[in-house]
Amino acid sequence: MKSDACRKGTGAAPARSLFNALGMTKEEMERPLVGIVSSFNEIVPGHMNIDKITEAVKMGVAIAGGTPVVVPAIAVCDGIAMGHIGMKYSLVTRDLIADSTECLALAHAFDALVMIPNCDKNVPGLLMAAARVNVPTVFVSGGPMLAGHVKGKKTSLSSMFEAVGAYSAGKISEEELEEYETMVCPTCGSCSGMYTANSMNCLTEAIGMGLRGNGTIPAVYSDRLRLAKHAGMKVMEMLEKNIRPRDIMTEKAFHNALTVDMALGCSTNTMLHLPAIAREAGVTLNLDIANQISDKTPNLCHLAPAGRHYMEELNEAGGIYAVMKELADAGLLYTDLITVTGKTVGENIEHAYNKDPEIIRPIDNPYSKTGGIAVLRGNIAPDSCVVKRSAVVPEMLVHEGPARVFDCEEDAIAAIRGGKIVAGDVVVIRYEGPKGGPGMREMLNPTSAIAGMGLGSSVALITDGRFSGASRGASIGHVSPEAALGGPIALVEEGDIIKIDIPANTINVDVPDEVLAKRREAWKPREPKVTTGYLARYAKMVTSADKGAVLEIKD
């Protein structure tokens, strides 16, 4: 046991004296030490119930003969951080979470870990840490929020942002806006659509690091407390069998995760997080494989914002295992891979079935024959960019129009809300990438403003920043190389014609190469927007979006 270093022998007497200071008994010191990484806080709605999840996990660990010890992890609420400087601090926390959890786990010689994340960067950060520390680890999330209800229809946070756009356009009254404000987020939990948090919690099941229901059981259901207890028990079984994260998170497991991603229509942020997690597990995940998998993986689910279904309905339809069973029966998954259950993928999903063919379309009646995400390339994005294809209306899958160029999100929002963007335009927001932002802000405000003002089927938006899972429409993000590195998006000028062909996976500006070359000669790097603190250090170390926006030490 790793914890023997601080539990056994005369040399460990000082450590045992400190365990005594914690009120730990001799009997507890003789059992395996299990770190319970709790991201509970009172500012993120997806985390306010995690104290109860944590207590349930502790009970499960204790029932199975371990000594649970709670340690913290931070989390940022992207919805609260949206639209101001706070959003610069969202993506960057992924690495803080991974680093701090690695430090806590190794400094205290934990024998095993149970990770309790929920919201956007919290889940991938802890998956990255699990791969680094590589002791037996199980994930159990805080669970999704129930859908809200406005005027008899189910709604979610994306409806709220779009309502702001509708109000700006004079389409709804202030009283109607207030109704949305009070009704769209009715419970604790991660926001109720297939946004980034729920996407990553679902993919944690798909990759084999979470138990059945991790991604879909609503936060307010007692079933989630039972799941948490079973997670605590299961980690002790993993410890006995010595099943570790890198045994589970293999190249084939990431292939499975991408396949499920395409079937579910997950957030484009998964294209940042999966490569970063894979890297920590010693796996290289090239984004080009995403299109290869998408080409043969049908899109089976249309959850908000792409459709009218919500996480609670996916749970009732059979959850992620039911989706995986559809895919496995079509030969699209590797089923012989070990998971946290101690069983293979095939054994896990053997008895799963689709309880509602409207929520989870059968494999022979998909929403589309190709997956929910597409990776595009072209002279604007030679190193790739990403779009949630399943959330794009058919008439925008192929589009061309004049570029409306903005060097920051705020200027773009002002133009959209000011009525300066018209049908056919392609809004370009640049210098918002990992380095240029810094922090690669999400662009939910501008995409929601476009949708709320009735332009979602006629205006495209491209950026070297990224999009919330709540964004919908022809929202193309992660343009690489980013503008701050001199990427071609920095050379686009007002009025240039941009051609987007999502089925063909292409995006180009209709400007001759020699003209772009002259513009490049005249281009000069921008001064950093932030020169002190964590963001400044982050900007110096972060790589581009196509590499997962991971941190690297530069020579």
Coordinates of C-alpha atoms in Angstrom, one line a residue:
M1 CA 0.0 0.0 0.0
K2 CA 1.2 3.5 -0.8
S3 CA 0.0 4.7 2.6
D4 CA 2.4 2.3 4.4
A5 CA 4.9 5.1 4.0
C6 CA 3.0 7.1 6.6
R7 CA 1.2 4.4 8.5
K8 CA 3.7 1.6 9.3
G9 CA 7.1 1.3 11.1
T10 CA 8.9 3.6 13.6
G11 CA 9.8 6.0 10.8
A12 CA 6.1 6.7 10.3
A13 CA 5.5 7.6 13.9
P14 CA 5.5 11.4 13.3
A15 CA 2.8 10.9 10.6
R16 CA 0.8 8.7 12.9
S17 CA 0.9 11.4 15.6
L18 CA -0.7 13.8 13.1
F19 CA -3.3 11.2 12.2
N20 CA -4.0 11.1 16.0
A21 CA -4.4 14.9 15.8
L22 CA -7.2 14.3 13.3
G23 CA -9.0 12.0 15.7
M24 CA -8.2 8.9 13.7
T25 CA -8.2 5.6 15.6
K26 CA -5.6 2.9 15.4
E27 CA -8.1 0.8 13.6
E28 CA -8.6 3.5 10.9
M29 CA -4.8 3.8 10.5
E30 CA -4.6 0.1 9.7
R31 CA -7.0 0.3 6.8
P32 CA -6.3 1.6 3.3
L33 CA -6.3 5.4 3.0
V34 CA -8.8 6.6 0.4
G35 CA -8.8 10.2 -0.7
I36 CA -12.3 11.6 -1.4
V37 CA -11.8 14.5 -3.7
S38 CA -14.8 16.7 -3.1
S39 CA -15.5 19.7 -5.2
F40 CA -18.3 20.9 -2.9
N41 CA -18.8 24.7 -2.8
E42 CA -21.7 27.2 -2.3
I43 CA -21.2 29.2 -5.5
V44 CA -21.7 26.6 -8.2
P45 CA -25.3 25.1 -8.4
G46 CA -23.8 21.9 -9.7
H47 CA -21.7 21.5 -6.6
M48 CA -24.0 22.6 -3.7
N49 CA -25.3 19.0 -3.2
I50 CA -21.8 17.4 -3.3
D51 CA -21.5 17.5 0.5
K52 CA -24.3 14.8 0.6
I53 CA -22.6 12.9 -2.2
T54 CA -19.3 13.0 -0.3
E55 CA -20.9 11.6 2.9
A56 CA -22.4 8.8 0.9
V57 CA -19.1 8.0 -0.7
K58 CA -17.4 8.0 2.7
M59 CA -20.0 5.5 4.0
G60 CA -19.4 3.3 1.0
V61 CA -15.6 3.3 1.5
A62 CA -16.0 2.6 5.3
I63 CA -18.5 -0.3 4.6
A64 CA -16.0 -1.9 2.3
G65 CA -13.1 -1.6 4.8
G66 CA -11.3 1.6 3.9
T67 CA -10.6 4.9 5.7
P68 CA -12.1 7.8 3.8
V69 CA -10.4 11.2 4.0
V70 CA -12.0 14.2 2.3
V71 CA -9.8 16.7 0.4
P72 CA -11.0 19.7 -1.8
A73 CA -11.0 20.6 -5.5
I74 CA -12.1 23.9 -6.9
A75 CA -14.7 24.6 -9.6
V76 CA -15.9 27.6 -11.5
C77 CA -19.5 28.1 -12.6
D78 CA -19.3 29.0 -16.3
G79 CA -22.7 30.5 -16.3
I80 CA -21.9 33.0 -13.5
A81 CA -18.5 33.7 -15.0
M82 CA -19.9 34.3 -18.5
G83 CA -19.6 37.7 -20.2
H84 CA -17.0 39.3 -18.0
I85 CA -13.4 38.8 -16.9
G86 CA -14.5 35.7 -14.9
M87 CA -14.7 33.6 -18.1
K88 CA -10.9 34.0 -18.5
Y89 CA -10.6 32.0 -15.4
S90 CA -12.7 29.0 -16.4
L91 CA -10.6 26.8 -18.7
V92 CA -7.5 27.7 -16.8
T93 CA -8.8 26.0 -13.7
R94 CA -8.7 22.6 -15.4
D95 CA -4.9 22.6 -15.0
L96 CA -5.1 24.0 -11.4
I97 CA -7.5 21.2 -10.5
A98 CA -5.2 18.5 -12.0
D99 CA -2.1 19.9 -10.4
S100 CA -3.5 20.5 -6.9
T101 CA -5.2 17.0 -6.9
E102 CA -1.9 15.4 -7.9
C103 CA -0.2 17.3 -5.1
L104 CA -2.7 16.3 -2.5
A105 CA -2.9 12.7 -3.5
L106 CA 0.8 12.0 -3.7
A107 CA 1.8 14.1 -0.7
H108 CA -0.5 12.1 1.5
A109 CA 0.1 8.7 -0.1
F110 CA -3.5 7.8 -0.8
D111 CA -4.0 4.2 -1.7
A112 CA -7.1 5.0 -3.8
L113 CA -9.3 7.9 -4.8
V114 CA -12.9 8.7 -5.4
M115 CA -13.4 11.8 -7.5
I116 CA -16.6 13.9 -7.0
P117 CA -16.7 16.5 -9.8
N118 CA -19.6 18.0 -11.6
C119 CA -19.1 21.2 -13.7
D120 CA -17.2 22.0 -16.8
K121 CA -13.4 22.0 -16.1
N122 CA -13.8 20.1 -12.8
V123 CA -14.5 16.8 -14.6
P124 CA -11.6 16.8 -17.1
G125 CA -9.2 18.3 -14.5
L126 CA -9.9 15.4 -12.1
L127 CA -9.7 12.8 -15.0
M128 CA -6.2 14.3 -15.8
A129 CA -5.2 14.0 -12.2
A130 CA -6.5 10.4 -12.0
A131 CA -4.3 9.5 -15.0
R132 CA -1.2 11.1 -13.4
V133 CA -1.6 9.7 -9.9
N134 CA -2.7 6.3 -11.3
V135 CA -4.0 4.7 -8.1
P136 CA -7.4 2.9 -8.2
T137 CA -10.0 5.6 -8.8
V138 CA -13.7 5.9 -9.3
F139 CA -15.7 8.9 -10.4
V140 CA -19.2 9.9 -9.1
S141 CA -20.5 13.2 -10.2
G142 CA -23.0 15.6 -8.5
G143 CA -25.5 14.9 -11.3
P144 CA -27.6 17.0 -13.7
M145 CA -30.2 19.6 -12.8
L146 CA -33.9 18.9 -13.6
A147 CA -35.2 20.9 -16.6
G148 CA -37.0 24.1 -15.9
H149 CA -40.5 24.9 -17.2
V150 CA -41.6 28.2 -18.9
K151 CA -45.1 28.5 -20.4
G152 CA -45.6 24.8 -20.2
K153 CA -42.4 23.9 -22.0
K154 CA -39.2 22.4 -20.6
T155 CA -36.3 24.8 -20.6
S156 CA -32.7 25.1 -19.5
L157 CA -29.9 27.7 -19.1
S158 CA -29.5 28.1 -22.8
S159 CA -33.1 29.3 -23.0
M160 CA -32.2 32.0 -20.5
F161 CA -29.3 33.4 -22.5
E162 CA -31.5 33.3 -25.7
A163 CA -34.2 35.1 -23.8
V164 CA -31.8 38.0 -23.2
G165 CA -31.3 38.2 -26.9
A166 CA -35.0 38.1 -27.5
Y167 CA -35.6 40.9 -25.0
S168 CA -32.9 43.0 -26.7
A169 CA -34.7 42.5 -30.0
G170 CA -38.0 43.6 -28.4
K171 CA -39.5 40.1 -28.9
I172 CA -40.4 39.5 -25.2
S173 CA -41.2 41.8 -22.3
E174 CA -39.2 42.5 -19.1
E175 CA -41.8 40.4 -17.2
E176 CA -41.3 37.5 -19.6
L177 CA -37.6 37.8 -19.2
E178 CA -38.0 37.7 -15.4
E179 CA -40.1 34.5 -15.7
Y180 CA -37.3 32.8 -17.5
E181 CA -34.9 34.1 -14.9
T182 CA -36.8 32.4 -12.1
M183 CA -37.9 29.2 -13.8
V184 CA -35.1 27.8 -16.0
C185 CA -32.8 26.5 -13.3
P186 CA -35.1 24.9 -10.7
T187 CA -32.8 22.6 -8.8
C188 CA -29.1 22.0 -7.9
G189 CA -27.1 20.1 -10.4
S190 CA -25.2 20.6 -13.7
C191 CA -27.3 22.5 -16.2
S192 CA -29.9 20.2 -17.7
G193 CA -28.9 20.0 -21.4
M194 CA -26.1 18.2 -23.1
Y195 CA -23.7 21.0 -22.1
T196 CA -20.0 20.5 -21.2
A197 CA -20.5 19.3 -17.7
N198 CA -23.0 16.6 -18.6
S199 CA -21.1 15.7 -21.7
M200 CA -18.0 15.0 -19.7
N201 CA -19.8 13.1 -17.0
C202 CA -21.5 10.9 -19.6
L203 CA -18.1 10.3 -21.3
T204 CA -16.7 9.3 -18.0
E205 CA -19.1 6.4 -18.1
A206 CA -18.2 5.7 -21.7
I207 CA -14.5 5.7 -21.1
G208 CA -15.0 3.3 -18.1
M209 CA -14.1 5.6 -15.2
G210 CA -17.7 6.0 -13.8
L211 CA -20.4 3.6 -12.7
R212 CA -23.7 3.3 -14.6
G213 CA -25.8 6.5 -14.2
N214 CA -22.8 8.7 -13.4
G215 CA -23.7 11.1 -16.2
T216 CA -27.5 11.0 -16.1
I217 CA -29.1 10.3 -12.7
P218 CA -30.5 13.8 -11.7
A219 CA -28.8 15.5 -8.8
V220 CA -31.9 15.5 -6.7
Y221 CA -32.7 11.8 -7.0
S222 CA -31.9 9.6 -4.0
D223 CA -30.6 7.1 -6.6
R224 CA -27.5 9.3 -6.8
L225 CA -26.8 8.8 -3.1
R226 CA -27.0 5.1 -3.7
L227 CA -24.7 5.4 -6.6
A228 CA -22.2 7.4 -4.4
K229 CA -22.2 4.6 -1.8
H230 CA -21.6 2.0 -4.5
A231 CA -18.7 4.1 -5.8
G232 CA -17.1 4.1 -2.4
M233 CA -17.5 0.3 -2.2
K234 CA -16.3 -0.2 -5.7
V235 CA -13.0 1.7 -5.2
M236 CA -12.1 -0.8 -2.5
E237 CA -12.7 -3.6 -4.9
M238 CA -10.5 -1.9 -7.5
L239 CA -7.8 -1.6 -4.9
E240 CA -8.0 -5.3 -4.1
K241 CA -7.8 -6.1 -7.8
N242 CA -5.2 -3.4 -8.5
I243 CA -7.3 -1.9 -11.4
R244 CA -5.8 1.6 -12.2
P245 CA -6.8 4.5 -14.4
R246 CA -4.2 3.8 -17.0
D247 CA -5.5 0.2 -17.2
I248 CA -8.8 1.7 -18.2
M249 CA -8.0 4.9 -20.1
T250 CA -6.4 3.2 -23.1
E251 CA -6.4 4.3 -26.7
K252 CA -9.4 2.0 -27.4
A253 CA -11.2 3.5 -24.5
F254 CA -10.8 7.0 -25.9
H255 CA -12.0 5.6 -29.2
N256 CA -15.2 4.5 -27.4
A257 CA -15.5 7.9 -25.7
L258 CA -15.4 9.7 -29.1
T259 CA -17.9 7.3 -30.5
V260 CA -20.4 7.9 -27.7
D261 CA -19.6 11.6 -28.0
M262 CA -20.7 11.5 -31.6
A263 CA -23.9 9.5 -30.8
L264 CA -24.9 11.9 -28.0
G265 CA -24.1 15.2 -29.7
C266 CA -21.8 16.4 -26.9
S267 CA -20.4 19.8 -26.3
T268 CA -17.5 20.9 -28.6
N269 CA -15.4 21.3 -25.4
T270 CA -14.9 17.6 -25.4
M271 CA -12.5 18.2 -28.3
L272 CA -10.4 20.2 -25.9
H273 CA -10.7 17.9 -22.9
L274 CA -10.4 14.4 -24.4
P275 CA -6.9 15.1 -26.0
A276 CA -5.7 16.6 -22.7
I277 CA -6.9 13.6 -20.6
A278 CA -5.5 11.2 -23.1
R279 CA -2.1 12.9 -23.0
E280 CA -1.9 12.4 -19.2
A281 CA -2.7 8.7 -19.8
G282 CA 0.1 8.4 -22.3
V283 CA -2.2 8.3 -25.3
T284 CA -2.0 10.6 -28.3
L285 CA -5.4 11.6 -29.5
N286 CA -5.3 13.3 -32.9
L287 CA -8.4 15.3 -33.7
D288 CA -8.4 13.9 -37.3
I289 CA -9.7 10.6 -35.8
A290 CA -12.9 12.5 -34.8
N291 CA -14.1 12.9 -38.3
Q292 CA -13.2 9.3 -39.1
I293 CA -15.3 8.1 -36.1
S294 CA -18.1 10.7 -36.9
D295 CA -18.3 9.4 -40.5
K296 CA -19.5 6.0 -39.3
T297 CA -21.2 6.9 -36.0
P298 CA -24.9 7.9 -36.2
N299 CA -26.2 10.7 -34.1
L300 CA -28.8 9.1 -31.8
C301 CA -29.7 11.9 -29.3
H302 CA -30.8 15.5 -29.7
L303 CA -30.7 16.9 -26.2
A304 CA -30.9 20.6 -25.4
P305 CA -29.7 22.9 -26.9
A306 CA -29.8 20.8 -30.2
G307 CA -33.2 19.4 -29.4
R308 CA -36.1 19.4 -26.9
H309 CA -35.0 16.6 -24.6
Y310 CA -33.2 16.9 -21.3
M311 CA -30.9 14.8 -19.1
E312 CA -33.7 13.4 -17.0
E313 CA -35.3 12.0 -20.1
L314 CA -32.0 10.4 -21.2
N315 CA -31.7 8.8 -17.8
E316 CA -35.3 7.4 -18.0
A317 CA -34.6 6.0 -21.5
G318 CA -31.8 3.9 -20.2
G319 CA -28.9 6.3 -19.9
I320 CA -25.4 6.0 -21.4
Y321 CA -25.4 2.2 -21.2
A322 CA -28.5 2.1 -23.5
V323 CA -26.7 4.4 -26.0
M324 CA -23.6 2.2 -25.8
K325 CA -25.7 -1.0 -26.3
E326 CA -27.1 0.5 -29.6
L327 CA -23.5 1.3 -30.7
A328 CA -22.0 -2.0 -29.6
D329 CA -24.7 -4.0 -31.4
A330 CA -23.6 -2.2 -34.6
G331 CA -20.0 -3.1 -34.0
L332 CA -18.9 0.5 -33.2
L333 CA -17.4 0.0 -29.7
Y334 CA -14.6 -2.0 -28.3
T335 CA -16.4 -4.2 -25.7
D336 CA -13.4 -6.2 -24.2
L337 CA -12.0 -3.2 -22.2
I338 CA -11.8 -3.3 -18.4
T339 CA -13.7 -0.6 -16.5
V340 CA -14.1 0.6 -12.9
T341 CA -16.8 -2.1 -12.3
G342 CA -14.1 -4.7 -12.6
K343 CA -16.0 -6.0 -15.7
T344 CA -15.6 -5.3 -19.4
V345 CA -17.6 -2.8 -21.4
G346 CA -19.5 -5.7 -23.0
E347 CA -20.4 -7.2 -19.6
N348 CA -21.5 -3.8 -18.3
I349 CA -24.0 -3.2 -21.1
E350 CA -25.1 -6.7 -21.7
H351 CA -28.5 -6.2 -20.2
A352 CA -29.0 -2.5 -21.1
Y353 CA -31.7 -1.6 -23.5
N354 CA -33.3 1.4 -25.1
K355 CA -36.5 2.2 -23.2
D356 CA -37.5 5.2 -25.4
P357 CA -36.7 5.2 -29.1
E358 CA -37.7 8.8 -29.3
I359 CA -35.1 9.9 -26.8
I360 CA -32.4 7.5 -27.9
R361 CA -33.0 6.8 -31.6
P362 CA -32.3 3.2 -32.7
I363 CA -29.2 2.7 -34.8
D364 CA -31.3 2.2 -37.9
N365 CA -33.3 5.4 -37.4
P366 CA -30.8 8.1 -36.3
Y367 CA -31.1 11.8 -36.4
S368 CA -28.3 11.8 -38.8
K369 CA -26.0 9.1 -40.2
T370 CA -22.9 11.0 -39.0
G371 CA -21.9 12.1 -35.6
G372 CA -22.7 15.3 -33.6
I373 CA -19.3 17.0 -33.9
A374 CA -17.2 17.9 -37.0
V375 CA -13.6 19.0 -37.3
L376 CA -13.0 21.5 -40.1
R377 CA -9.9 22.6 -41.8
G378 CA -9.0 25.3 -44.4
N379 CA -7.0 28.4 -45.0
I380 CA -8.5 30.1 -41.9
A381 CA -7.9 27.0 -39.7
P382 CA -5.1 24.9 -41.1
D383 CA -4.7 23.1 -37.8
S384 CA -8.4 22.6 -37.4
C385 CA -11.5 24.1 -35.8
V386 CA -14.6 22.4 -34.3
V387 CA -18.4 22.7 -34.7
K388 CA -21.3 20.9 -33.0
R389 CA -22.9 19.7 -36.2
S390 CA -25.9 18.3 -34.5
A391 CA -26.9 21.8 -33.3
V392 CA -26.7 23.4 -36.7
V393 CA -29.9 23.9 -38.7
P394 CA -29.8 22.2 -42.2
E395 CA -29.7 25.5 -44.1
M396 CA -26.5 26.5 -42.3
L397 CA -24.5 23.4 -43.0
V398 CA -23.2 25.1 -46.1
H399 CA -22.9 28.9 -45.9
E400 CA -20.9 31.8 -47.2
G401 CA -21.1 35.4 -46.4
P402 CA -19.1 38.5 -45.5
A403 CA -16.8 38.6 -42.5
R404 CA -17.8 40.9 -39.7
V405 CA -14.5 41.1 -37.7
F406 CA -14.1 41.8 -34.0
D407 CA -11.0 41.6 -31.9
C408 CA -12.8 40.8 -28.7
E409 CA -16.1 39.3 -27.5
E410 CA -17.5 42.5 -26.0
D411 CA -17.3 44.4 -29.4
A412 CA -19.1 41.5 -31.1
I413 CA -21.9 41.4 -28.6
A414 CA -22.4 45.2 -28.8
A415 CA -22.7 44.9 -32.6
I416 CA -25.1 42.0 -32.4
R417 CA -27.4 43.6 -29.8
G418 CA -27.1 46.9 -31.7
G419 CA -28.7 45.4 -34.8
K420 CA -25.5 45.8 -36.9
I421 CA -25.3 42.0 -37.8
V422 CA -27.7 41.0 -40.5
A423 CA -28.7 37.7 -42.2
G424 CA -25.9 36.1 -44.2
D425 CA -23.0 37.6 -42.1
V426 CA -20.2 35.6 -40.7
V427 CA -19.2 37.0 -37.3
V428 CA -15.4 36.6 -36.6
I429 CA -14.2 36.9 -33.0
R430 CA -10.5 36.6 -32.6
Y431 CA -7.7 37.2 -30.1
E432 CA -9.8 35.1 -27.6
G433 CA -7.8 31.8 -27.9
P434 CA -5.9 30.0 -25.1
K435 CA -3.0 32.4 -25.3
G436 CA -4.7 35.5 -26.7
G437 CA -7.6 35.6 -24.3
P438 CA -5.9 34.5 -22.3
G439 CA -8.0 31.6 -21.1
M440 CA -10.1 30.9 -24.2
R441 CA -13.4 32.3 -23.2
E442 CA -16.7 30.7 -24.1
M443 CA -18.9 32.6 -26.5
L444 CA -22.4 31.8 -25.2
N445 CA -23.4 35.4 -25.0
P446 CA -22.9 36.2 -28.7
T447 CA -24.3 32.9 -29.9
S448 CA -27.4 33.3 -27.7
A449 CA -27.8 36.9 -28.8
I450 CA -27.8 35.7 -32.4
A451 CA -30.3 32.9 -31.7
G452 CA -32.5 35.2 -29.5
M453 CA -32.7 37.8 -32.2
G454 CA -33.8 35.3 -34.8
L455 CA -30.6 35.1 -36.8
G456 CA -29.6 31.5 -35.8
S457 CA -30.6 30.1 -39.2
S458 CA -28.8 32.8 -41.2
V459 CA -25.6 34.0 -39.3
A460 CA -22.5 32.0 -38.6
L461 CA -19.9 32.7 -36.0
I462 CA -16.2 31.6 -35.9
T463 CA -13.7 32.2 -33.2
D464 CA -10.3 31.1 -31.8
G465 CA -12.2 31.1 -28.5
R466 CA -14.6 28.3 -27.7
F467 CA -18.3 27.8 -27.2
S468 CA -20.5 26.6 -24.3
G469 CA -22.2 23.3 -24.7
A470 CA -25.3 25.5 -24.4
S471 CA -24.5 27.2 -27.7
R472 CA -26.3 26.2 -30.9
G473 CA -26.2 27.2 -34.5
A474 CA -23.3 27.5 -36.9
S475 CA -20.9 28.2 -34.1
I476 CA -17.4 27.2 -35.1
G477 CA -14.7 27.5 -32.4
H478 CA -11.1 26.4 -31.5
V479 CA -9.7 27.9 -34.7
S480 CA -6.1 26.9 -34.8
P481 CA -3.5 28.5 -34.9
E482 CA -5.1 31.3 -32.9
A483 CA -4.8 34.9 -33.8
A484 CA -2.3 35.7 -31.0
L485 CA 0.1 33.2 -32.7
G486 CA -0.4 34.9 -36.1
G487 CA -2.8 32.3 -37.3
P488 CA -4.7 33.1 -40.5
I489 CA -7.8 34.2 -38.6
A490 CA -5.7 37.3 -37.7
L491 CA -5.5 38.1 -41.4
V492 CA -9.2 38.2 -42.1
E493 CA -10.5 41.6 -43.0
E494 CA -14.0 43.2 -42.8
G495 CA -16.1 42.1 -45.8
D496 CA -13.9 39.1 -46.9
I497 CA -16.1 36.3 -48.1
I498 CA -15.9 33.2 -45.8
K499 CA -17.1 29.8 -47.1
I500 CA -18.2 27.1 -44.7
D501 CA -19.0 23.6 -45.8
I502 CA -19.6 21.4 -42.7
P503 CA -20.4 18.2 -44.6
A504 CA -17.1 18.6 -46.4
N505 CA -15.3 19.6 -43.2
T506 CA -13.9 22.7 -44.8
I507 CA -13.7 26.4 -43.9
N508 CA -12.0 29.0 -46.0
V509 CA -11.7 32.8 -46.6
D510 CA -12.1 33.6 -50.3
V511 CA -8.9 35.6 -50.6
P512 CA -5.9 34.8 -52.9
D513 CA -2.8 33.3 -51.2
E514 CA -0.7 36.2 -52.3
V515 CA -3.0 38.7 -50.7
L516 CA -2.9 36.7 -47.4
A517 CA 0.9 36.6 -47.7
K518 CA 1.0 40.4 -48.0
R519 CA -1.3 40.8 -45.0
R520 CA 1.0 38.5 -43.0
E521 CA 4.0 40.6 -43.7
A522 CA 2.1 43.6 -42.2
W523 CA 0.8 41.7 -39.2
K524 CA 2.3 42.4 -35.8
P525 CA 1.8 40.5 -32.5
R526 CA -0.4 42.1 -30.0
E527 CA 0.7 43.1 -26.5
P528 CA -0.4 40.6 -23.9
K529 CA -3.8 41.5 -22.4
V530 CA -2.7 40.2 -18.9
T531 CA 0.9 40.6 -17.6
T532 CA 0.6 39.5 -14.0
G533 CA -0.8 36.6 -12.0
Y534 CA -1.9 33.1 -13.0
L535 CA -3.3 34.1 -16.3
A536 CA 0.0 35.6 -17.4
R537 CA 1.9 32.4 -16.5
Y538 CA -0.8 30.3 -18.2
A539 CA -0.5 32.4 -21.4
K540 CA 3.2 31.7 -21.6
M541 CA 2.8 27.9 -21.2
V542 CA -0.5 27.0 -23.0
T543 CA -0.5 25.3 -26.3
S544 CA -3.2 25.8 -29.0
A545 CA -6.7 24.4 -29.0
D546 CA -5.9 21.6 -31.5
K547 CA -3.5 20.1 -28.9
G548 CA -6.1 20.4 -26.1
A549 CA -4.9 23.7 -24.7
V550 CA -2.5 21.8 -22.4
L551 CA 0.4 23.4 -20.6
E552 CA 3.9 22.8 -21.7
I553 CA 7.3 24.1 -20.5
K554 CA 8.7 26.1 -23.4
D555 CA 12.4 25.9 -24.1

